[in-house]
Amino acid sequence: MESTGTVGRPGDGARPEPLGDPRLRRLIVGQALAAVVDALFIVWLTLYVLKLADPGLATGLVLVAVALPRAVLLPPAGVLVDRLGPARVVAVAAWLRVAVLLSLGVLVAFAAPSLTTVAVLGGLLGAADAAYFPAALALLPAVVPTAKLARVNGLVQGAESVGDLVGPAVAAGCIAAVGFTATLGGITALAAAAAVALGTLVRAVRRSGESTAEGASPGSVRALGAGRGYAGRDPPVRGMLAAVGLINIAVVGPVLVGGAVLAEQRLGGAGSLGVLLSGFGAGALAGSLAAGWRPPARRGRTVVGGVAAIGAGTAGLAAVTQVAAATAVVSLIGLGSGFLGVVVVATLQERVPERLLGRVLSLLVLATVAFDPFSYVLAGALLPYGTTPLFLLCGTAVLACAALLATSPAIRSLR
């Protein structure tokens, strides 16, 4: 019979080799499958909406319908994680994903769903994501000894990078080979497998104590403010969250939108964009695995170095004129992003009190998803002046952020 644990940080000596813990294996498999589902489904959804309507406002509205509930519901979802425990929230969110995908699959197979119906179901998926993401991050310290958090985060985030790297090609290839219905069926089956693996952790990981969110409802001002208050008072947490938010504003849109223009104008055509994005994915995978395999002894310097690498890579795109050079520079951005992501998540999991962990991690997820629209707007506003000013300005902003982090004693002292 499996031993049970608590959601507090397990002792490093509890198990000599955490990857031998069956709970941990199920956690890694479940979260890896969920990451692959995310990567496959967003491509499926985009292509299916394009089938229903011409590219334009309708396509954008459906994608916004997925993203908006996710961003709005993340803070109260963090409170829910702290109240109910991450294992329960992960399981419910995972099965909600399955239910929504199954409903969409039935409609696609036997009816002709309207764009409104697809948007509503997409919104439900976004709501499930809002609960799943912070809960999945908060669940790791319940199973993983503190000394191994970086390693397991590297494996999980590496799986996400693999999904991002191969997901578009796999999803598009499956749709071309077997059609939308069968492809969505396969995605739903993977989501169900993830839900089964994660659902087994509800009993295996027991909560130590009752509600930890000050007895407040998920949407109360007091409960929501507690997480933000802690993040604002703790200098390293505040600095890391600010850096993640700035990177997503200054890098996501410029690399995607500006990268497409760069590929068309300097790198031989739009097809070069796929090479650039593959380079980013490969760099992110390498960074995640490297950070997990050999966690840095001085995390503060690593955070500064990761932010600086992302900024230098973004600025460097201003000077590239060949595909090979551009791919190398984008790979540097991916490498910094992957390494930084593992270090930041592991540091928060270790540092933040258990009673606030869900809420603080929900802020981290919010910083990674909520600013994407602003980043696209920023890229669109600067592109009329050319890709060189776009990349230089955005890269310089991230480098300035790295310089500010380097001046913080609290950041420098992180280990």
Short mmCIF file of C-alpha atoms in Angstrom, two decimals:
data_model
loop_
_atom_site.label_atom_id
_atom_site.label_comp_id
_atom_site.label_asym_id
_atom_site.label_seq_id
_atom_site.Cartn_x
_atom_site.Cartn_y
_atom_site.Cartn_z
CA MET A 1 0.00 0.00 0.00
CA GLU A 2 1.27 3.49 -0.84
CA SER A 3 2.28 5.77 1.93
CA THR A 4 0.42 9.03 2.15
CA GLY A 5 1.91 12.47 2.50
CA THR A 6 0.89 15.97 3.33
CA VAL A 7 0.86 19.07 1.26
CA GLY A 8 3.68 20.57 3.28
CA ARG A 9 7.19 20.22 1.95
CA PRO A 10 8.18 16.55 2.35
CA GLY A 11 11.48 15.91 4.06
CA ASP A 12 14.44 15.36 1.82
CA GLY A 13 15.18 12.05 3.54
CA ALA A 14 11.67 10.63 3.21
CA ARG A 15 12.65 8.72 0.08
CA PRO A 16 16.17 8.18 -1.21
CA GLU A 17 15.10 8.58 -4.82
CA PRO A 18 11.92 10.60 -5.45
CA LEU A 19 11.50 9.34 -9.01
CA GLY A 20 10.87 5.94 -7.44
CA ASP A 21 7.77 7.29 -5.70
CA PRO A 22 4.69 6.08 -7.64
CA ARG A 23 2.85 9.28 -6.73
CA LEU A 24 5.57 11.31 -8.36
CA ARG A 25 5.55 9.18 -11.50
CA ARG A 26 1.79 9.68 -11.85
CA LEU A 27 2.23 13.40 -11.24
CA ILE A 28 4.87 13.76 -13.96
CA VAL A 29 2.94 11.61 -16.46
CA GLY A 30 -0.33 13.43 -15.77
CA GLN A 31 1.12 16.92 -16.05
CA ALA A 32 3.16 16.00 -19.13
CA LEU A 33 0.06 14.62 -20.89
CA ALA A 34 -1.91 17.73 -19.90
CA ALA A 35 0.80 19.93 -21.42
CA VAL A 36 0.69 17.96 -24.67
CA VAL A 37 -3.11 18.29 -24.75
CA ASP A 38 -2.78 22.08 -24.41
CA ALA A 39 -0.31 22.28 -27.28
CA LEU A 40 -2.40 20.06 -29.57
CA PHE A 41 -5.75 21.61 -28.78
CA ILE A 42 -4.84 25.25 -29.41
CA VAL A 43 -3.71 24.28 -32.92
CA TRP A 44 -6.83 22.16 -33.45
CA LEU A 45 -9.06 25.02 -32.27
CA THR A 46 -7.37 27.60 -34.48
CA LEU A 47 -7.62 25.44 -37.59
CA TYR A 48 -11.22 24.44 -36.85
CA VAL A 49 -12.32 28.04 -36.39
CA LEU A 50 -10.60 28.93 -39.66
CA LYS A 51 -12.66 26.16 -41.27
CA LEU A 52 -15.87 27.69 -39.93
CA ALA A 53 -15.05 31.29 -40.80
CA ASP A 54 -12.57 33.31 -42.79
CA PRO A 55 -9.53 34.65 -40.94
CA GLY A 56 -10.38 37.82 -39.11
CA LEU A 57 -12.41 39.05 -36.17
CA ALA A 58 -14.31 35.80 -35.61
CA THR A 59 -11.11 33.80 -35.22
CA GLY A 60 -9.68 36.30 -32.78
CA LEU A 61 -12.88 36.39 -30.71
CA VAL A 62 -12.90 32.62 -30.23
CA LEU A 63 -9.28 32.65 -29.07
CA VAL A 64 -10.04 35.57 -26.75
CA ALA A 65 -12.98 33.57 -25.36
CA VAL A 66 -10.47 30.96 -24.23
CA ALA A 67 -7.90 33.40 -22.86
CA LEU A 68 -10.16 35.91 -21.09
CA PRO A 69 -11.81 33.60 -18.51
CA ARG A 70 -8.44 32.06 -17.79
CA ALA A 71 -6.88 35.44 -16.98
CA VAL A 72 -9.86 36.80 -15.01
CA LEU A 73 -10.36 33.67 -12.92
CA LEU A 74 -6.74 32.98 -12.03
CA PRO A 75 -6.65 35.02 -8.77
CA PRO A 76 -9.83 33.50 -7.26
CA ALA A 77 -8.69 30.10 -8.49
CA GLY A 78 -5.53 30.54 -6.44
CA VAL A 79 -7.68 31.05 -3.33
CA LEU A 80 -9.60 27.90 -4.21
CA VAL A 81 -6.35 25.95 -4.41
CA ASP A 82 -5.36 27.14 -0.93
CA ARG A 83 -8.78 26.27 0.51
CA LEU A 84 -9.40 22.85 -1.02
CA GLY A 85 -5.86 21.64 -1.65
CA PRO A 86 -4.09 21.45 -5.00
CA ALA A 87 -4.72 17.72 -5.55
CA ARG A 88 -8.50 18.13 -5.47
CA VAL A 89 -8.48 21.21 -7.68
CA VAL A 90 -6.15 19.58 -10.22
CA ALA A 91 -8.40 16.51 -10.44
CA VAL A 92 -11.62 18.48 -10.86
CA ALA A 93 -10.07 20.82 -13.44
CA ALA A 94 -8.60 17.88 -15.39
CA TRP A 95 -11.95 16.10 -15.58
CA LEU A 96 -13.72 19.34 -16.50
CA ARG A 97 -11.33 19.61 -19.45
CA VAL A 98 -12.29 16.08 -20.50
CA ALA A 99 -16.01 16.87 -20.24
CA VAL A 100 -15.68 20.01 -22.35
CA LEU A 101 -13.53 18.29 -25.00
CA LEU A 102 -15.96 15.37 -25.13
CA SER A 103 -18.92 17.72 -25.56
CA LEU A 104 -17.13 19.58 -28.32
CA GLY A 105 -16.22 16.30 -29.99
CA VAL A 106 -19.85 15.13 -30.00
CA LEU A 107 -20.96 18.41 -31.54
CA VAL A 108 -18.27 18.29 -34.20
CA ALA A 109 -19.09 14.67 -35.05
CA PHE A 110 -22.87 14.83 -35.12
CA ALA A 111 -23.79 18.49 -35.59
CA ALA A 112 -22.41 21.71 -36.97
CA PRO A 113 -21.49 23.87 -33.95
CA SER A 114 -21.66 27.59 -34.47
CA LEU A 115 -18.77 29.89 -33.66
CA THR A 116 -20.71 31.03 -30.59
CA THR A 117 -20.98 27.47 -29.30
CA VAL A 118 -17.29 26.85 -29.91
CA ALA A 119 -16.46 30.10 -28.13
CA VAL A 120 -18.59 29.17 -25.10
CA LEU A 121 -16.96 25.76 -24.80
CA GLY A 122 -13.58 27.38 -25.27
CA GLY A 123 -14.41 29.73 -22.42
CA LEU A 124 -15.20 26.75 -20.19
CA LEU A 125 -11.82 25.30 -21.06
CA GLY A 126 -10.23 28.62 -20.14
CA ALA A 127 -11.99 28.50 -16.77
CA ALA A 128 -10.69 24.97 -16.19
CA ASP A 129 -7.19 26.16 -17.10
CA ALA A 130 -7.44 28.97 -14.54
CA ALA A 131 -7.92 26.39 -11.79
CA TYR A 132 -5.54 23.78 -13.22
CA PHE A 133 -2.35 25.80 -13.73
CA PRO A 134 -1.77 27.17 -10.19
CA ALA A 135 -3.00 23.92 -8.65
CA ALA A 136 -0.60 21.86 -10.76
CA LEU A 137 2.33 24.02 -9.67
CA ALA A 138 1.26 23.94 -6.02
CA LEU A 139 0.87 20.17 -6.12
CA LEU A 140 4.57 19.48 -6.71
CA PRO A 141 5.72 20.39 -3.16
CA ALA A 142 3.10 17.96 -1.84
CA VAL A 143 4.90 15.04 -3.45
CA VAL A 144 8.46 16.15 -4.17
CA PRO A 145 11.20 16.56 -1.53
CA THR A 146 12.42 20.14 -1.50
CA ALA A 147 15.86 19.28 -2.81
CA LYS A 148 14.34 17.68 -5.91
CA LEU A 149 11.81 20.38 -6.83
CA ALA A 150 14.05 21.91 -9.50
CA ARG A 151 14.65 18.50 -11.09
CA VAL A 152 10.95 17.62 -11.30
CA ASN A 153 10.04 21.11 -12.51
CA GLY A 154 12.64 20.66 -15.23
CA LEU A 155 10.99 17.41 -16.34
CA VAL A 156 7.47 18.88 -16.32
CA GLN A 157 8.43 22.10 -18.07
CA GLY A 158 10.56 20.10 -20.49
CA ALA A 159 7.44 18.14 -21.42
CA GLU A 160 5.65 21.44 -22.04
CA SER A 161 8.48 22.53 -24.32
CA VAL A 162 8.28 19.26 -26.24
CA GLY A 163 4.55 19.83 -26.68
CA ASP A 164 5.14 23.35 -27.95
CA LEU A 165 7.90 22.11 -30.25
CA VAL A 166 6.08 19.23 -31.93
CA GLY A 167 2.44 20.00 -31.14
CA PRO A 168 1.68 22.22 -34.14
CA ALA A 169 3.12 19.77 -36.64
CA VAL A 170 1.48 16.75 -35.00
CA ALA A 171 -1.93 18.40 -34.73
CA ALA A 172 -1.86 19.71 -38.30
CA GLY A 173 -0.63 16.36 -39.60
CA CYS A 174 -3.34 14.41 -37.78
CA ILE A 175 -6.05 16.75 -39.04
CA ALA A 176 -4.80 16.33 -42.60
CA ALA A 177 -4.65 12.54 -42.22
CA VAL A 178 -7.79 11.63 -40.25
CA GLY A 179 -9.82 14.84 -39.97
CA PHE A 180 -10.96 17.15 -37.19
CA THR A 181 -13.26 14.69 -35.42
CA ALA A 182 -10.76 11.86 -35.03
CA THR A 183 -7.98 14.26 -34.04
CA LEU A 184 -10.14 15.80 -31.33
CA GLY A 185 -11.00 12.29 -30.17
CA GLY A 186 -7.32 11.53 -29.75
CA ILE A 187 -6.77 14.78 -27.84
CA THR A 188 -9.70 13.93 -25.56
CA ALA A 189 -8.27 10.47 -24.90
CA LEU A 190 -4.95 12.01 -23.86
CA ALA A 191 -6.80 14.45 -21.59
CA ALA A 192 -8.67 11.54 -19.99
CA ALA A 193 -5.40 9.68 -19.39
CA ALA A 194 -3.99 12.81 -17.73
CA ALA A 195 -7.10 13.15 -15.55
CA VAL A 196 -6.87 9.50 -14.44
CA ALA A 197 -3.21 9.89 -13.47
CA LEU A 198 -3.78 13.15 -11.61
CA GLY A 199 -7.03 12.00 -10.01
CA THR A 200 -5.24 9.22 -8.14
CA LEU A 201 -3.31 11.82 -6.18
CA VAL A 202 -6.38 13.11 -4.33
CA ARG A 203 -6.27 10.24 -1.83
CA ALA A 204 -2.52 9.72 -1.94
CA VAL A 205 -1.81 13.33 -0.97
CA ARG A 206 -3.80 14.37 2.04
CA ARG A 207 -4.28 17.88 3.24
CA SER A 208 -2.68 18.76 6.59
CA GLY A 209 -5.42 20.70 8.30
CA GLU A 210 -8.53 22.47 7.19
CA SER A 211 -9.04 25.54 5.04
CA THR A 212 -5.97 27.77 4.90
CA ALA A 213 -7.43 30.78 3.11
CA GLU A 214 -8.46 32.65 6.24
CA GLY A 215 -11.96 31.17 6.02
CA ALA A 216 -12.82 33.52 3.18
CA SER A 217 -14.69 32.80 0.00
CA PRO A 218 -12.62 32.44 -3.19
CA GLY A 219 -13.65 35.83 -4.50
CA SER A 220 -13.39 37.83 -1.27
CA VAL A 221 -11.18 40.88 -1.19
CA ARG A 222 -9.41 39.65 1.94
CA ALA A 223 -8.50 36.27 0.48
CA LEU A 224 -7.41 37.70 -2.85
CA GLY A 225 -5.44 40.48 -1.21
CA ALA A 226 -3.47 38.14 1.04
CA GLY A 227 -1.56 36.62 -1.86
CA ARG A 228 -0.91 39.97 -3.52
CA GLY A 229 0.14 41.45 -0.17
CA TYR A 230 2.69 38.73 0.44
CA ALA A 231 4.09 39.04 -3.08
CA GLY A 232 4.38 42.80 -2.69
CA ARG A 233 6.15 42.59 0.66
CA ASP A 234 8.70 39.91 -0.25
CA PRO A 235 11.43 41.53 -2.42
CA PRO A 236 12.61 38.37 -4.26
CA VAL A 237 9.05 37.27 -5.03
CA ARG A 238 8.11 40.77 -6.12
CA GLY A 239 11.18 41.04 -8.32
CA MET A 240 10.69 37.66 -10.00
CA LEU A 241 7.00 38.27 -10.70
CA ALA A 242 7.78 41.71 -12.14
CA ALA A 243 10.52 40.26 -14.35
CA VAL A 244 8.23 37.52 -15.68
CA GLY A 245 5.51 40.07 -16.43
CA LEU A 246 7.91 42.42 -18.22
CA ILE A 247 9.38 39.58 -20.29
CA ASN A 248 5.93 38.54 -21.46
CA ILE A 249 5.08 42.11 -22.46
CA ALA A 250 8.39 42.88 -24.15
CA VAL A 251 9.21 39.53 -25.76
CA VAL A 252 6.14 37.43 -26.67
CA GLY A 253 4.57 39.82 -29.17
CA PRO A 254 7.81 41.14 -30.67
CA VAL A 255 9.19 37.62 -31.24
CA LEU A 256 5.99 36.21 -32.73
CA VAL A 257 4.72 39.23 -34.67
CA GLY A 258 8.07 40.89 -35.30
CA GLY A 259 9.62 37.51 -36.07
CA ALA A 260 7.08 36.93 -38.82
CA VAL A 261 7.90 40.29 -40.39
CA LEU A 262 11.62 39.65 -39.95
CA ALA A 263 11.31 36.29 -41.71
CA GLU A 264 9.46 37.87 -44.61
CA GLN A 265 11.76 40.86 -45.02
CA ARG A 266 15.25 39.52 -44.27
CA LEU A 267 15.27 35.73 -43.94
CA GLY A 268 13.89 34.53 -47.24
CA GLY A 269 10.16 34.20 -46.63
CA ALA A 270 7.45 33.30 -44.16
CA GLY A 271 8.60 29.68 -44.00
CA SER A 272 11.61 30.81 -42.01
CA LEU A 273 9.32 31.67 -39.12
CA GLY A 274 8.75 27.95 -38.50
CA VAL A 275 12.51 27.45 -38.23
CA LEU A 276 12.77 30.31 -35.74
CA LEU A 277 9.95 28.98 -33.57
CA SER A 278 11.50 25.52 -33.62
CA GLY A 279 14.76 27.07 -32.48
CA PHE A 280 12.96 28.76 -29.61
CA GLY A 281 11.28 25.49 -28.61
CA ALA A 282 14.55 23.58 -28.72
CA GLY A 283 16.25 26.23 -26.59
CA ALA A 284 13.42 26.22 -24.05
CA LEU A 285 13.59 22.42 -23.81
CA ALA A 286 17.35 22.50 -23.29
CA GLY A 287 17.04 25.26 -20.66
CA SER A 288 14.33 23.43 -18.71
CA LEU A 289 16.22 20.14 -18.66
CA ALA A 290 19.53 21.81 -17.78
CA ALA A 291 17.98 23.72 -14.87
CA GLY A 292 16.40 20.54 -13.57
CA TRP A 293 19.42 18.31 -14.05
CA ARG A 294 21.91 20.64 -12.39
CA PRO A 295 20.06 23.25 -10.28
CA PRO A 296 22.15 26.40 -9.80
CA ALA A 297 23.78 26.95 -6.42
CA ARG A 298 23.24 30.71 -6.60
CA ARG A 299 19.72 31.22 -7.84
CA GLY A 300 19.81 35.00 -7.65
CA ARG A 301 22.60 35.22 -10.18
CA THR A 302 20.81 32.68 -12.34
CA VAL A 303 17.63 34.77 -12.35
CA VAL A 304 19.62 37.84 -13.39
CA GLY A 305 21.49 35.85 -16.04
CA GLY A 306 18.31 34.31 -17.44
CA VAL A 307 16.60 37.69 -17.77
CA ALA A 308 19.75 39.16 -19.34
CA ALA A 309 19.98 36.28 -21.87
CA ILE A 310 16.38 36.87 -22.93
CA GLY A 311 16.99 40.60 -23.29
CA ALA A 312 20.24 40.13 -25.21
CA GLY A 313 18.60 37.65 -27.57
CA THR A 314 15.66 39.95 -28.23
CA ALA A 315 17.95 42.91 -28.95
CA GLY A 316 20.16 40.68 -31.07
CA LEU A 317 17.33 40.00 -33.49
CA ALA A 318 17.74 43.59 -34.67
CA ALA A 319 21.04 42.71 -36.36
CA VAL A 320 20.42 39.27 -37.90
CA THR A 321 20.18 38.84 -41.66
CA GLN A 322 20.46 35.06 -42.05
CA VAL A 323 18.23 32.21 -40.90
CA ALA A 324 21.04 30.40 -39.07
CA ALA A 325 22.00 33.46 -37.07
CA ALA A 326 18.38 34.33 -36.28
CA THR A 327 17.70 30.76 -35.14
CA ALA A 328 20.75 30.82 -32.87
CA VAL A 329 19.61 34.11 -31.32
CA VAL A 330 16.03 32.89 -30.82
CA SER A 331 17.40 29.68 -29.30
CA LEU A 332 19.22 31.86 -26.74
CA ILE A 333 15.89 33.47 -25.83
CA GLY A 334 14.33 30.03 -25.45
CA LEU A 335 17.26 28.77 -23.39
CA GLY A 336 16.98 31.69 -20.99
CA SER A 337 13.20 31.32 -20.77
CA GLY A 338 13.36 27.59 -20.02
CA PHE A 339 16.09 27.90 -17.42
CA LEU A 340 14.49 30.93 -15.78
CA GLY A 341 11.06 29.26 -15.65
CA VAL A 342 12.34 26.25 -13.70
CA VAL A 343 14.35 28.38 -11.26
CA VAL A 344 11.52 30.84 -10.58
CA VAL A 345 8.86 28.15 -10.06
CA ALA A 346 11.08 26.01 -7.80
CA THR A 347 12.08 29.08 -5.76
CA LEU A 348 8.46 30.12 -5.20
CA GLN A 349 7.43 26.57 -4.30
CA GLU A 350 10.13 26.47 -1.64
CA ARG A 351 9.84 30.03 -0.38
CA VAL A 352 6.12 30.86 -0.21
CA PRO A 353 4.17 29.68 2.86
CA GLU A 354 1.88 26.75 2.15
CA ARG A 355 -1.25 28.69 3.10
CA LEU A 356 -0.54 31.26 0.35
CA LEU A 357 1.13 29.06 -2.25
CA GLY A 358 -1.86 28.70 -4.58
CA ARG A 359 -2.49 32.44 -4.65
CA VAL A 360 1.11 33.45 -5.26
CA LEU A 361 1.51 30.83 -8.00
CA SER A 362 -1.71 32.06 -9.59
CA LEU A 363 -0.05 35.48 -9.83
CA LEU A 364 2.92 33.86 -11.56
CA VAL A 365 0.65 32.17 -14.08
CA LEU A 366 -1.23 35.44 -14.53
CA ALA A 367 2.04 37.21 -15.31
CA THR A 368 2.76 34.63 -18.02
CA VAL A 369 -0.64 34.76 -19.78
CA ALA A 370 -2.44 38.00 -18.99
CA PHE A 371 -0.02 40.35 -20.73
CA ASP A 372 0.07 38.61 -24.11
CA PRO A 373 -2.57 40.92 -25.66
CA PHE A 374 -0.62 43.99 -24.52
CA SER A 375 2.52 42.49 -25.99
CA TYR A 376 0.83 42.04 -29.36
CA VAL A 377 -0.44 45.63 -29.22
CA LEU A 378 3.07 46.85 -28.37
CA ALA A 379 4.54 44.95 -31.31
CA GLY A 380 1.88 46.30 -33.65
CA ALA A 381 2.49 49.86 -32.49
CA LEU A 382 6.27 49.68 -32.99
CA LEU A 383 6.40 47.68 -36.23
CA PRO A 384 5.62 50.69 -38.47
CA TYR A 385 9.04 52.02 -37.40
CA GLY A 386 10.74 48.80 -38.48
CA THR A 387 11.85 45.57 -36.83
CA THR A 388 15.21 47.01 -35.76
CA PRO A 389 13.73 49.62 -33.36
CA LEU A 390 11.18 47.04 -32.17
CA PHE A 391 13.78 44.46 -31.13
CA LEU A 392 16.26 47.01 -29.79
CA LEU A 393 13.71 48.80 -27.62
CA CYS A 394 12.15 45.63 -26.22
CA GLY A 395 15.48 43.91 -25.68
CA THR A 396 16.88 46.97 -23.93
CA ALA A 397 13.88 47.08 -21.60
CA VAL A 398 14.49 43.47 -20.54
CA LEU A 399 18.23 44.12 -20.11
CA ALA A 400 17.38 47.11 -17.91
CA CYS A 401 15.18 44.81 -15.83
CA ALA A 402 18.14 42.43 -15.43
CA ALA A 403 20.32 45.32 -14.30
CA LEU A 404 17.74 46.36 -11.69
CA LEU A 405 17.49 42.81 -10.40
CA ALA A 406 21.29 42.71 -10.12
CA THR A 407 21.23 45.73 -7.81
CA SER A 408 18.82 44.05 -5.38
CA PRO A 409 20.58 42.45 -2.38
CA ALA A 410 17.53 40.21 -1.83
CA ILE A 411 17.79 38.83 -5.37
CA ARG A 412 21.57 38.45 -5.27
CA SER A 413 21.39 36.51 -2.01
CA LEU A 414 18.92 33.91 -3.31
CA ARG A 415 20.32 30.40 -3.08
#
